[in-house]
CSV table of C-alpha atoms in Angstrom, one decimal:
chain,number,residue,atom,x,y,z
A,1,MET,CA,39.4,155.5,12.6
A,2,THR,CA,39.6,153.4,9.2
A,3,ASP,CA,43.2,153.7,8.7
A,4,ASP,CA,43.7,152.6,12.4
A,5,LEU,CA,41.6,149.4,11.8
A,6,ILE,CA,43.6,148.6,8.6
A,7,ALA,CA,46.5,148.8,10.5
A,8,TYR,CA,45.1,146.9,13.8
A,9,LEU,CA,44.2,143.9,11.1
A,10,LEU,CA,47.3,144.2,9.6
A,11,ASP,CA,49.1,144.2,12.8
A,12,ASP,CA,50.9,147.2,12.3
A,13,LEU,CA,50.5,149.0,15.3
A,14,SER,CA,52.5,149.7,18.7
A,15,PRO,CA,51.3,148.2,21.7
A,16,GLU,CA,50.2,151.4,22.8
A,17,GLN,CA,48.1,152.4,19.6
A,18,ARG,CA,46.8,148.6,19.8
A,19,ALA,CA,45.5,149.2,23.4
A,20,ALA,CA,43.6,152.3,22.2
A,21,VAL,CA,42.1,150.4,19.2
A,22,ASP,CA,40.9,147.7,21.5
A,23,GLU,CA,39.5,150.3,24.1
A,24,LYS,CA,37.5,151.9,21.1
A,25,LEU,CA,36.2,148.5,19.8
A,26,ALA,CA,34.9,147.8,23.2
A,27,ASN,CA,32.8,150.7,23.8
A,28,ASP,CA,32.1,152.0,20.4
A,29,PHE,CA,29.7,150.6,17.9
A,30,THR,CA,30.7,152.6,15.0
A,31,TRP,CA,34.3,151.4,15.4
A,32,GLN,CA,32.8,147.5,15.7
A,33,ARG,CA,30.7,147.9,12.5
A,34,GLU,CA,33.8,149.2,10.6
A,35,LEU,CA,36.2,146.4,11.8
A,36,LYS,CA,33.2,143.8,10.6
A,37,ARG,CA,33.4,145.8,7.1
A,38,LEU,CA,36.9,146.0,6.8
A,39,GLU,CA,37.5,142.1,7.9
A,40,GLU,CA,34.8,140.7,5.3
A,41,CYS,CA,36.6,143.2,2.5
A,42,LEU,CA,40.0,141.7,3.1
A,43,ALA,CA,38.8,138.4,3.5
A,44,ALA,CA,37.4,138.8,0.3
A,45,GLY,CA,40.6,139.6,-1.1
A,46,GLY,CA,40.4,143.2,-1.4
A,47,ASP,CA,43.3,145.6,-1.3
A,48,PRO,CA,43.7,147.4,1.9
A,49,ASP,CA,43.3,150.8,0.1
A,50,GLU,CA,40.7,149.9,-1.8
A,51,CYS,CA,38.8,148.6,1.5
A,52,ALA,CA,39.7,151.8,3.3
A,53,ASP,CA,37.3,153.7,0.9
A,54,GLU,CA,33.9,152.8,2.0
A,55,PRO,CA,31.5,152.5,-1.2
A,56,VAL,CA,29.0,155.5,-1.3
A,57,ALA,CA,25.7,154.5,-2.9
A,58,GLU,CA,25.1,156.8,-6.1
A,59,PRO,CA,21.7,157.9,-6.9
A,60,PRO,CA,20.2,156.7,-10.8
A,61,GLN,CA,21.7,158.6,-13.7
A,62,ASP,CA,18.4,159.4,-14.6
A,63,LEU,CA,17.0,160.5,-11.5
A,64,VAL,CA,17.2,164.3,-12.4
A,65,GLN,CA,15.6,163.6,-15.9
A,66,LYS,CA,12.6,161.8,-14.2
A,67,THR,CA,12.2,164.1,-11.5
A,68,CYS,CA,11.6,167.0,-14.1
A,69,LEU,CA,9.5,165.4,-16.3
A,70,LEU,CA,7.1,164.6,-13.3
A,71,VAL,CA,7.1,168.2,-12.6
A,72,GLU,CA,6.6,169.1,-16.1
A,73,HIS,CA,3.3,167.0,-16.3
A,74,SER,CA,2.3,167.4,-13.1
A,75,ASP,CA,-1.0,169.5,-14.1
A,76,ASP,CA,-1.8,166.4,-16.3
A,77,LEU,CA,-2.3,164.1,-13.5
A,78,PRO,CA,-5.8,163.5,-12.3
A,79,PRO,CA,-7.1,165.0,-8.8
A,80,PRO,CA,-6.9,162.9,-5.9
A,81,THR,CA,-10.2,161.1,-5.4
A,82,ARG,CA,-12.1,160.7,-2.2
A,83,LYS,CA,-14.2,157.8,-1.1
A,84,ARG,CA,-17.9,158.7,-0.2
A,85,ARG,CA,-19.1,158.1,3.0
A,86,PRO,CA,-22.0,155.8,3.2
A,87,THR,CA,-25.2,157.9,4.0
A,88,PRO,CA,-27.8,156.6,6.5
A,89,ALA,CA,-29.8,155.4,3.4
A,90,THR,CA,-27.2,153.4,2.2
A,91,ILE,CA,-26.7,151.7,5.7
A,92,SER,CA,-30.3,151.2,6.1
A,93,ALA,CA,-30.5,149.4,2.7
A,94,PHE,CA,-28.9,146.7,4.7
A,95,THR,CA,-30.4,146.7,7.9
A,96,ASP,CA,-33.4,144.9,6.3
A,97,VAL,CA,-31.4,141.9,5.8
A,98,PRO,CA,-31.5,139.4,8.6
A,99,LEU,CA,-28.2,138.6,10.2
A,100,GLY,CA,-26.6,135.8,8.4
A,101,ALA,CA,-29.2,135.5,5.4
A,102,GLY,CA,-27.2,134.7,2.5
A,103,ALA,CA,-24.1,133.9,4.2
A,104,ALA,CA,-25.2,130.2,4.2
A,105,LYS,CA,-25.6,130.2,0.4
A,106,SER,CA,-22.1,132.2,-0.2
A,107,TRP,CA,-20.2,128.7,0.4
A,108,ASN,CA,-21.2,125.3,-0.2
A,109,LEU,CA,-19.0,121.8,-0.4
A,110,VAL,CA,-17.9,122.4,-3.8
A,111,ASP,CA,-16.3,126.0,-3.1
A,112,LEU,CA,-15.1,124.5,0.1
A,113,GLY,CA,-13.3,121.6,-1.9
A,114,ILE,CA,-12.1,124.3,-4.7
A,115,GLY,CA,-10.8,126.9,-2.1
A,116,GLY,CA,-9.1,123.9,-0.1
A,117,ALA,CA,-7.5,122.6,-3.1
A,118,VAL,CA,-6.0,126.1,-4.0
A,119,LEU,CA,-4.8,126.8,-0.5
A,120,LEU,CA,-3.0,123.5,-0.9
A,121,LEU,CA,-1.7,124.1,-4.3
A,122,VAL,CA,-0.3,127.7,-3.0
A,123,GLY,CA,1.4,125.9,-0.1
A,124,ALA,CA,3.2,123.3,-2.1
A,125,LEU,CA,4.4,126.2,-4.1
A,126,VAL,CA,5.7,128.4,-1.6
A,127,THR,CA,6.9,126.0,1.3
A,128,PRO,CA,10.0,125.1,-0.7
A,129,ALA,CA,10.9,128.6,-1.3
A,130,LEU,CA,10.2,129.2,2.4
A,131,PHE,CA,12.9,126.4,3.3
A,132,GLU,CA,15.5,127.6,0.4
A,133,THR,CA,15.3,131.1,2.3
A,134,ARG,CA,16.2,129.6,5.7
A,135,ASP,CA,18.5,127.3,3.9
A,136,ALA,CA,20.3,130.2,2.3
A,137,ALA,CA,20.3,132.5,5.8
A,138,ARG,CA,22.0,130.1,7.8
A,139,ARG,CA,24.4,128.9,4.8
A,140,SER,CA,25.3,132.6,4.9
A,141,GLY,CA,25.9,132.7,8.4
A,142,CYS,CA,28.1,129.6,8.6
A,143,GLN,CA,30.4,131.6,5.8
A,144,SER,CA,30.4,134.8,7.8
A,145,ASN,CA,31.7,132.2,11.0
A,146,LEU,CA,34.1,130.7,8.7
A,147,THR,CA,35.4,133.9,7.3
A,148,GLN,CA,36.1,135.6,11.1
A,149,LEU,CA,37.8,131.9,12.1
A,150,GLY,CA,40.1,132.5,9.1
A,151,MET,CA,40.9,136.2,10.4
A,152,SER,CA,41.8,134.4,13.7
A,153,LEU,CA,43.9,131.7,12.2
A,154,PHE,CA,45.6,134.6,10.0
A,155,ARG,CA,46.4,136.6,13.1
A,156,TYR,CA,47.8,133.4,14.5
A,157,GLN,CA,50.3,132.4,12.0
A,158,GLN,CA,51.5,136.0,11.6
A,159,SER,CA,53.5,135.8,15.2
A,160,ARG,CA,54.6,132.1,14.6
A,161,ASP,CA,56.7,131.9,11.5
A,162,HIS,CA,53.6,130.8,9.5
A,163,GLN,CA,52.7,127.9,11.5
A,164,LEU,CA,48.9,126.9,11.9
A,165,PRO,CA,48.0,125.3,15.3
A,166,ALA,CA,49.7,121.8,15.2
A,167,VAL,CA,47.5,118.6,15.8
A,168,ALA,CA,49.9,116.1,17.4
A,169,ALA,CA,49.7,112.2,16.9
A,170,GLY,CA,47.1,111.1,19.3
A,171,GLU,CA,45.5,114.5,19.7
A,172,SER,CA,41.9,115.5,18.4
A,173,ALA,CA,41.7,117.8,15.3
A,174,GLY,CA,39.6,120.3,17.6
A,175,VAL,CA,42.8,121.3,19.4
A,176,TYR,CA,43.0,124.0,16.7
A,177,ALA,CA,40.1,125.4,18.7
A,178,VAL,CA,42.0,125.2,22.1
A,179,GLU,CA,45.2,127.2,20.4
A,180,LEU,CA,42.7,130.1,19.0
A,181,LEU,CA,41.3,129.9,22.6
A,182,GLU,CA,44.5,130.6,24.2
A,183,ARG,CA,46.6,132.6,21.3
A,184,GLY,CA,43.9,133.7,18.9
A,185,GLY,CA,42.7,136.9,20.7
A,186,LEU,CA,39.1,135.3,21.2
A,187,THR,CA,36.9,134.8,24.2
A,188,ARG,CA,35.5,131.4,24.7
A,189,GLU,CA,32.2,132.8,24.2
A,190,GLN,CA,33.1,134.5,20.7
A,191,LEU,CA,35.0,131.5,19.8
A,192,MET,CA,32.0,129.0,20.4
A,193,GLU,CA,29.6,131.0,18.7
A,194,LEU,CA,32.1,130.8,15.7
A,195,LEU,CA,32.5,127.2,16.0
A,196,LEU,CA,28.8,126.5,15.6
A,197,CYS,CA,27.6,126.6,12.0
A,198,PRO,CA,23.6,127.8,12.7
A,199,GLU,CA,22.5,125.0,10.0
A,200,SER,CA,24.3,122.0,11.8
A,201,PRO,CA,22.8,119.5,14.0
A,202,LEU,CA,25.3,120.0,16.5
A,203,ALA,CA,24.3,123.6,17.0
A,204,ASP,CA,20.6,122.4,17.2
A,205,ASP,CA,21.6,120.1,19.9
A,206,VAL,CA,23.7,122.3,22.0
A,207,ALA,CA,20.8,125.1,21.8
A,208,ALA,CA,18.2,122.5,23.1
A,209,GLY,CA,20.6,121.2,25.7
A,210,ARG,CA,20.9,117.9,24.1
A,211,VAL,CA,24.7,118.5,24.0
A,212,VAL,CA,27.2,120.5,26.1
A,213,MET,CA,30.0,122.3,24.2
A,214,LEU,CA,33.2,123.0,25.7
A,215,VAL,CA,36.3,124.8,24.3
A,216,PRO,CA,39.0,123.5,26.8
A,217,THR,CA,42.1,125.2,27.6
A,218,ARG,CA,45.3,123.1,27.1
A,219,GLN,CA,45.6,122.2,31.1
A,220,GLN,CA,41.9,121.3,31.0
A,221,TYR,CA,42.3,118.9,27.8
A,222,ALA,CA,45.5,117.2,29.3
A,223,ALA,CA,43.7,116.7,32.7
A,224,ALA,CA,40.4,115.4,30.9
A,225,VAL,CA,39.7,111.6,31.2
A,226,GLY,CA,37.0,108.7,30.5
A,227,PRO,CA,33.4,110.2,29.0
A,228,VAL,CA,34.5,114.0,29.9
A,229,ARG,CA,37.7,113.8,27.5
A,230,ASP,CA,35.3,111.9,24.9
A,231,SER,CA,33.0,114.8,25.1
A,232,MET,CA,35.5,117.1,24.6
A,233,VAL,CA,37.0,115.2,21.6
A,234,ARG,CA,33.7,115.1,19.9
A,235,THR,CA,32.7,118.6,20.1
A,236,MET,CA,35.7,121.1,20.8
A,237,GLY,CA,36.4,121.4,17.0
A,238,GLY,CA,32.7,122.7,16.5
A,239,SER,CA,30.7,122.1,13.4
A,240,TYR,CA,33.9,122.1,11.2
A,241,ALA,CA,36.6,120.1,9.9
A,242,TYR,CA,40.5,121.6,10.2
A,243,ARG,CA,43.4,120.5,8.2
A,244,ILE,CA,45.6,118.4,9.9
A,245,GLY,CA,49.4,117.3,8.9
A,246,TYR,CA,50.9,114.8,6.8
A,247,HIS,CA,53.6,112.1,7.2
A,248,GLU,CA,57.1,112.6,5.9
A,249,GLY,CA,58.7,109.4,6.5
A,250,ARG,CA,58.0,108.5,9.9
A,251,ARG,CA,57.7,112.1,11.1
A,252,LEU,CA,54.2,113.4,11.2
A,253,LYS,CA,54.5,117.6,9.8
A,254,GLN,CA,52.5,120.3,10.3
A,255,PRO,CA,51.4,122.4,7.4
A,256,GLN,CA,52.5,125.9,6.8
A,257,PHE,CA,50.1,128.9,6.2
A,258,THR,CA,50.8,129.7,2.6
A,259,GLY,CA,47.8,131.9,1.4
A,260,GLU,CA,47.4,129.8,-1.5
A,261,GLN,CA,44.2,130.2,-3.6
A,262,GLY,CA,42.3,126.8,-3.9
A,263,VAL,CA,43.9,125.2,-0.7
A,264,PRO,CA,41.1,124.4,1.8
A,265,LEU,CA,41.9,125.1,5.3
A,266,VAL,CA,38.6,124.7,7.3
A,267,ALA,CA,35.2,123.4,6.1
A,268,ASP,CA,32.1,121.7,7.3
A,269,ALA,CA,32.6,118.6,9.4
A,270,PRO,CA,31.8,115.9,6.9
A,271,VAL,CA,29.7,112.7,7.5
A,272,ILE,CA,31.6,109.6,5.8
A,273,SER,CA,29.8,106.7,5.1
A,274,ILE,CA,29.5,103.7,2.5
A,275,ALA,CA,27.3,106.1,0.3
A,276,GLY,CA,30.4,108.6,0.2
A,277,VAL,CA,31.1,111.8,1.8
A,278,ARG,CA,28.5,114.5,2.6
A,279,SER,CA,28.5,117.8,4.8
A,280,ALA,CA,27.2,117.3,8.2
A,281,ASN,CA,25.7,121.2,8.1
A,282,HIS,CA,24.4,121.5,4.8
A,283,PRO,CA,22.2,119.4,2.5
A,284,ARG,CA,23.4,120.5,-0.8
A,285,GLY,CA,27.0,120.9,-0.6
A,286,HIS,CA,30.1,122.2,1.6
A,287,ASN,CA,31.2,125.4,3.0
A,288,VAL,CA,35.0,125.8,2.7
A,289,LEU,CA,37.6,128.5,4.1
A,290,TYR,CA,40.5,128.5,1.9
A,291,GLU,CA,44.0,129.6,2.9
A,292,CYS,CA,43.4,132.7,0.8
A,293,LEU,CA,41.2,133.5,3.3
A,294,SER,CA,38.1,133.5,0.8
A,295,VAL,CA,34.9,131.5,1.6
A,296,GLY,CA,33.0,129.5,-1.1
A,297,PHE,CA,30.1,126.8,-1.3
A,298,ARG,CA,30.8,124.1,-3.4
A,299,THR,CA,28.8,120.7,-4.3
A,300,ASP,CA,31.5,118.6,-4.3
A,301,CYS,CA,34.6,117.8,-2.0
A,302,MET,CA,37.3,117.1,-4.4
A,303,LEU,CA,40.4,119.1,-5.2
A,304,ALA,CA,41.0,119.6,-8.9
A,305,ASN,CA,44.7,118.9,-9.2
A,306,PRO,CA,45.7,116.9,-8.0
A,307,ARG,CA,42.3,114.9,-8.0
A,308,ASP,CA,41.9,114.7,-4.0
A,309,ASN,CA,39.2,114.4,-2.0
A,310,PHE,CA,40.1,116.6,1.0
A,311,TYR,CA,38.2,114.9,3.5
A,312,LEU,CA,40.3,111.6,2.9
A,313,ASN,CA,43.9,110.9,2.7
A,314,ALA,CA,45.7,108.9,-0.4
A,315,ASP,CA,44.5,105.8,1.4
A,316,ASP,CA,41.0,107.2,1.2
A,317,GLN,CA,41.2,107.2,5.0
A,318,PRO,CA,40.3,110.4,7.3
A,319,ALA,CA,43.7,110.6,8.7
A,320,ALA,CA,46.8,112.6,8.0
A,321,GLY,CA,47.9,113.0,4.7
A,322,ARG,CA,50.5,110.4,3.3
A,323,HIS,CA,52.7,113.1,1.6
A,324,ARG,CA,53.0,117.2,1.4
A,325,GLU,CA,50.3,117.5,-1.3
A,326,ASP,CA,47.8,115.1,0.3
A,327,VAL,CA,45.4,117.6,1.7
A,328,VAL,CA,43.2,116.3,4.5
A,329,LEU,CA,40.6,117.9,6.7
A,330,VAL,CA,39.1,116.0,9.5
A,331,ALA,CA,36.3,116.8,12.3
A,332,SER,CA,37.0,117.0,16.1
A,333,PRO,CA,36.5,113.4,16.7
A,334,ILE,CA,39.5,112.5,14.6
A,335,GLY,CA,43.0,112.9,14.9
A,336,PRO,CA,46.2,112.1,12.7
A,337,ASP,CA,46.1,108.5,13.2
A,338,GLY,CA,42.2,108.3,12.2
A,339,PRO,CA,39.0,108.2,15.1
A,340,LEU,CA,39.6,108.8,18.7
A,341,VAL,CA,36.2,107.8,19.7
A,342,PRO,CA,33.4,106.2,17.6
A,343,VAL,CA,32.3,108.7,14.8
A,344,ASP,CA,28.4,108.5,14.0
A,345,GLU,CA,27.5,108.0,10.3
């Protein structure tokens, strides 16, 4: 099974073999779980041979020694004790006390005040930890989505001479989702789930019914006009920003997939304002999918060399790069020439 799935992910199967694997994935949960494990291993940069060997949990090295020691000294352990059941005399000792007697004296205003203060203090200490745990879980879910999007983009470029989904002048950066819908091997339901970061306001709005998100086909996108097209432009790229092309003279060129480490491919959609650039999805930083298919969480949005904000081009604008090395990722409402619809700050 594992060897078949490795070959499946590396696109090294004949059409008949691939169809057989697809049938297994559609009906067998074990195959689905193993595929997910292999995708995560390969996305993390693992070697196919290493990923094929599922790690086996080893028992602690001192387990045998501890077990023998426990058996050797088992005679020294005290026998188990049993709680005595209350005798009728013990029960009758309490029956002479009127119901509620003493209870009124157990708590006074000072005691209640101290108890309330302790509860408030405990709440103040525990609440931030609960929020941090929730944020970490949502951030992890977002990273998992980005990893699977990366695998879909990887498969897309394999059969297209390393070309990533192109964004033409006047088009929304969200057309990368349109390309993945039609040529990325994902259903619309699967793709829309991956495009929504669980921690993003867009995911909350879609879940509450305040926003209707649709990843259209090329034909639907081309035919849409007015408010319908504006709605598509705002949402079809989901919670993420996609890398668009760059200008070479008067021509707009699309970047090729190189698998280079440290070069962003998809990241959290940004909020750009006078105060600076922040993630629209996470309060403390940005989830970023790199071309090497690794996903990381970083607190800044600056490339080290050259020093470059990957949400803005060399002119500090959310638009296509000014040259080949000018990496720019933009959200769905933006195209190579800038915003296509008003962008909320």
